[in-house]
Amino acid sequence: MLSDERKLVARELLQFLDKFFEVLGNQIGAIRDTMGGLAGDTMDRLMELSRNTEENMGRARQLLVKRSDEDQKTARLIGEDQFFKSTFAEAIDRDNSDSTGGNLAVDPVFKARDAMRQYMQQVGVLDNKLQASVMEMVGLLSSDDVMVQRLLHVEQGLMMLKSAIAQIVSDFDDSMAIPQLMNILKGLDEGLYARYTIESEKQLHREILRKA
Amino acid sequence: MSKKILIVDDSRTIRQQVSFTLSKGGYAVVEAKDGADGIQKLKANTDVAMIISDVNMPNMNGLEMVEAIKADGSFAAIPIVMLTTEGSGELIQRAKDAGAKGWLVKPFKPEQLIGVVSKLTA
C-alpha cells in the first residue's frame, strides 16, 4: 500500500505529466499545421505557375500563328524547328537578291523581327511571373527552420522527461516527497523553457504549464 | 559590381533560401554557418556591405557575433539585421543595444528581405 505522501506525489506527477504532454502535443500540432500550410501554399504557387506558363506560352504561340498566317508557306512550319531558320533564311536570300532594299512593311526580315520581338516580350512577361512565383515559394519554404526547431524541442523535452521520471522512480520508496518532486518538475519546466527559440512556443508553455 | 551580403545561419536551407533570394535581387552572397565562422568570413571579405544573421547558433550565437563585430572598429559600420524565429522584446532590445539595425522573423518574405537589404545598403 502507498502512504498518503506517496499517493500525493503520484497524483502531482500525473497532473504534471498531463500538462507536459499537452505542451508536446500542441508543439506537434503546430508542426503539423505548418507542414500542411506549407504544402498547401506551395501547391497553390505551383498550380499558379503551371497556369501562367500555359497561358503565356499560348499567347506567345498565338502571336507567331497570327504573324505566320500571312504566309501560308511559313504557317506550315509552325511548331517545327525549321520555322525561324527558314523564315530568316528566306528573308536573307530575298534581301541579298534585292539590293534596292524594298518596302519595310512587307519585308520578311522586318516581319520576322517584329514577330520575334512580340514573342520575346510575351516570354519576358512569363519569365517575370515565374520568378515571382518561385520567390514566393522560397519564402514559404523558410518555415522549415521553424518546424525543425519545434521538433528539436519536442525531442529535447522527451529526453529531459525520461531523466526526470528515472530520478523520481529510483527515489520513490525512500525519499520522494512533495518538495523533492516539485523540485524535479521545476527543473524540467525551466530546462525545457530555456531551450525554446520561438515566441509562440514560450507562450504556449507558460499558458499550459505555468498557469495558476 | 554587386554588393556583397554575408549570411550567417546554422541552417543550410535558410542559407540557401536567403542566398537565392538575394542573388535574384542582384546581390553577391557569402555564407557562414555560425557566429565564429561569420567573423572569419567577414575578415576574408572586407567588402561585405551588410550582414544578415540568425540568433540561436552553436559556437557563437548571433548576438555575441554582433557585439564582437561592433567592438571591432574595422567592421563597426556594417549594418546587421537579425533573421530569426525569436521574437521576444528582451532579445530584440539586446540586439538593438548591440548595434543591430533590424529584426526579421522567419519565415521571411523575399520582397521584404530585399527591401530591407536595398534600404540598408543604399
Coordinates of N, CA and C in Angstrom, one line a residue, chain A residues 131 134-136 138-146 149 196-199 202, chain B residues 9 11 13-14 17 20-21 24 56 85-88 91 106-108 110 114:
Chain A
Q131 N 9.4 34.0 -62.0 CA 10.3 34.4 -61.0 C 9.6 34.8 -59.7
V134 N 8.4 31.7 -58.0 CA 9.5 30.9 -57.4 C 9.9 31.6 -56.1
M135 N 10.0 33.0 -56.2 CA 10.4 33.7 -55.0 C 9.4 33.5 -53.8
E136 N 8.1 33.5 -54.1 CA 7.1 33.2 -53.1 C 7.3 31.9 -52.5
V138 N 10.1 30.2 -52.3 CA 11.3 30.2 -51.5 C 11.0 30.7 -50.1
G139 N 10.2 31.8 -50.1 CA 9.8 32.4 -48.8 C 9.0 31.4 -47.9
L140 N 8.1 30.7 -48.6 CA 7.3 29.7 -47.9 C 8.1 28.6 -47.3
L141 N 9.1 28.2 -48.1 CA 10.0 27.1 -47.6 C 10.8 27.5 -46.4
S142 N 11.0 28.8 -46.2 CA 11.8 29.2 -45.0 C 11.1 28.8 -43.7
S143 N 9.8 28.4 -43.7 CA 9.2 27.9 -42.5 C 9.7 26.6 -42.1
D144 N 10.5 25.9 -42.9 CA 11.1 24.6 -42.5 C 12.0 24.8 -41.2
D145 N 12.7 25.9 -41.1 CA 13.5 26.1 -40.0 C 12.7 26.2 -38.7
V146 N 11.5 26.8 -38.8 CA 10.6 26.8 -37.6 C 10.2 25.4 -37.2
Q149 N 13.1 23.5 -35.6 CA 13.4 23.9 -34.2 C 12.3 23.3 -33.2
Y196 N 13.6 26.9 -25.7 CA 12.8 27.5 -26.7 C 13.4 28.6 -27.5
T197 N 13.1 28.7 -28.8 CA 13.7 29.8 -29.6 C 12.5 30.5 -30.4
I198 N 11.3 30.0 -30.2 CA 10.2 30.6 -30.9 C 9.2 31.2 -29.9
E199 N 8.8 32.4 -30.1 CA 8.0 33.1 -29.1 C 6.7 32.4 -28.8
K202 N 7.1 29.5 -26.4 CA 7.3 30.0 -25.0 C 5.9 30.4 -24.4
Chain B
D9 N 23.9 31.7 -40.7 CA 22.8 30.9 -40.2 C 23.3 29.4 -40.1
S11 N 21.4 26.9 -40.3 CA 20.5 26.1 -41.1 C 20.9 26.2 -42.6
T13 N 19.5 25.2 -45.2 CA 18.3 25.5 -46.1 C 18.0 27.0 -46.0
I14 N 18.1 27.6 -44.8 CA 17.9 29.0 -44.7 C 19.0 29.8 -45.5
Q17 N 18.0 29.6 -49.1 CA 16.9 30.4 -49.4 C 17.2 31.9 -49.5
F20 N 19.5 32.5 -52.5 CA 18.8 32.5 -53.7 C 18.0 33.8 -53.9
T21 N 17.3 34.2 -52.8 CA 16.5 35.5 -52.9 C 17.4 36.7 -53.2
K24 N 18.8 36.8 -56.7 CA 17.8 37.2 -57.7 C 17.6 38.8 -57.6
N56 N 20.1 32.1 -32.7 CA 20.5 30.9 -32.0 C 21.3 30.0 -32.9
T85 N 13.8 33.0 -35.6 CA 12.4 32.6 -35.2 C 12.0 33.3 -33.8
E86 N 13.1 33.9 -33.2 CA 12.8 34.5 -31.9 C 12.0 35.8 -32.1
G87 N 11.3 36.2 -31.1 CA 10.5 37.4 -31.2 C 10.4 38.2 -29.8
S88 N 11.2 37.8 -28.8 CA 11.0 38.4 -27.5 C 11.5 39.8 -27.5
L91 N 15.1 40.2 -26.2 CA 16.2 39.9 -27.2 C 16.3 41.0 -28.3
K106 N 11.4 34.7 -39.1 CA 11.2 33.6 -40.0 C 9.8 33.0 -39.8
P107 N 9.1 32.5 -40.8 CA 9.5 32.5 -42.2 C 9.5 33.9 -42.8
F108 N 10.5 34.2 -43.7 CA 10.6 35.5 -44.2 C 9.9 35.7 -45.5
P110 N 10.4 37.2 -49.2 CA 11.5 37.6 -50.1 C 11.5 39.1 -50.4
I114 N 14.5 41.7 -49.5 CA 15.2 42.5 -50.5 C 15.0 44.0 -50.2

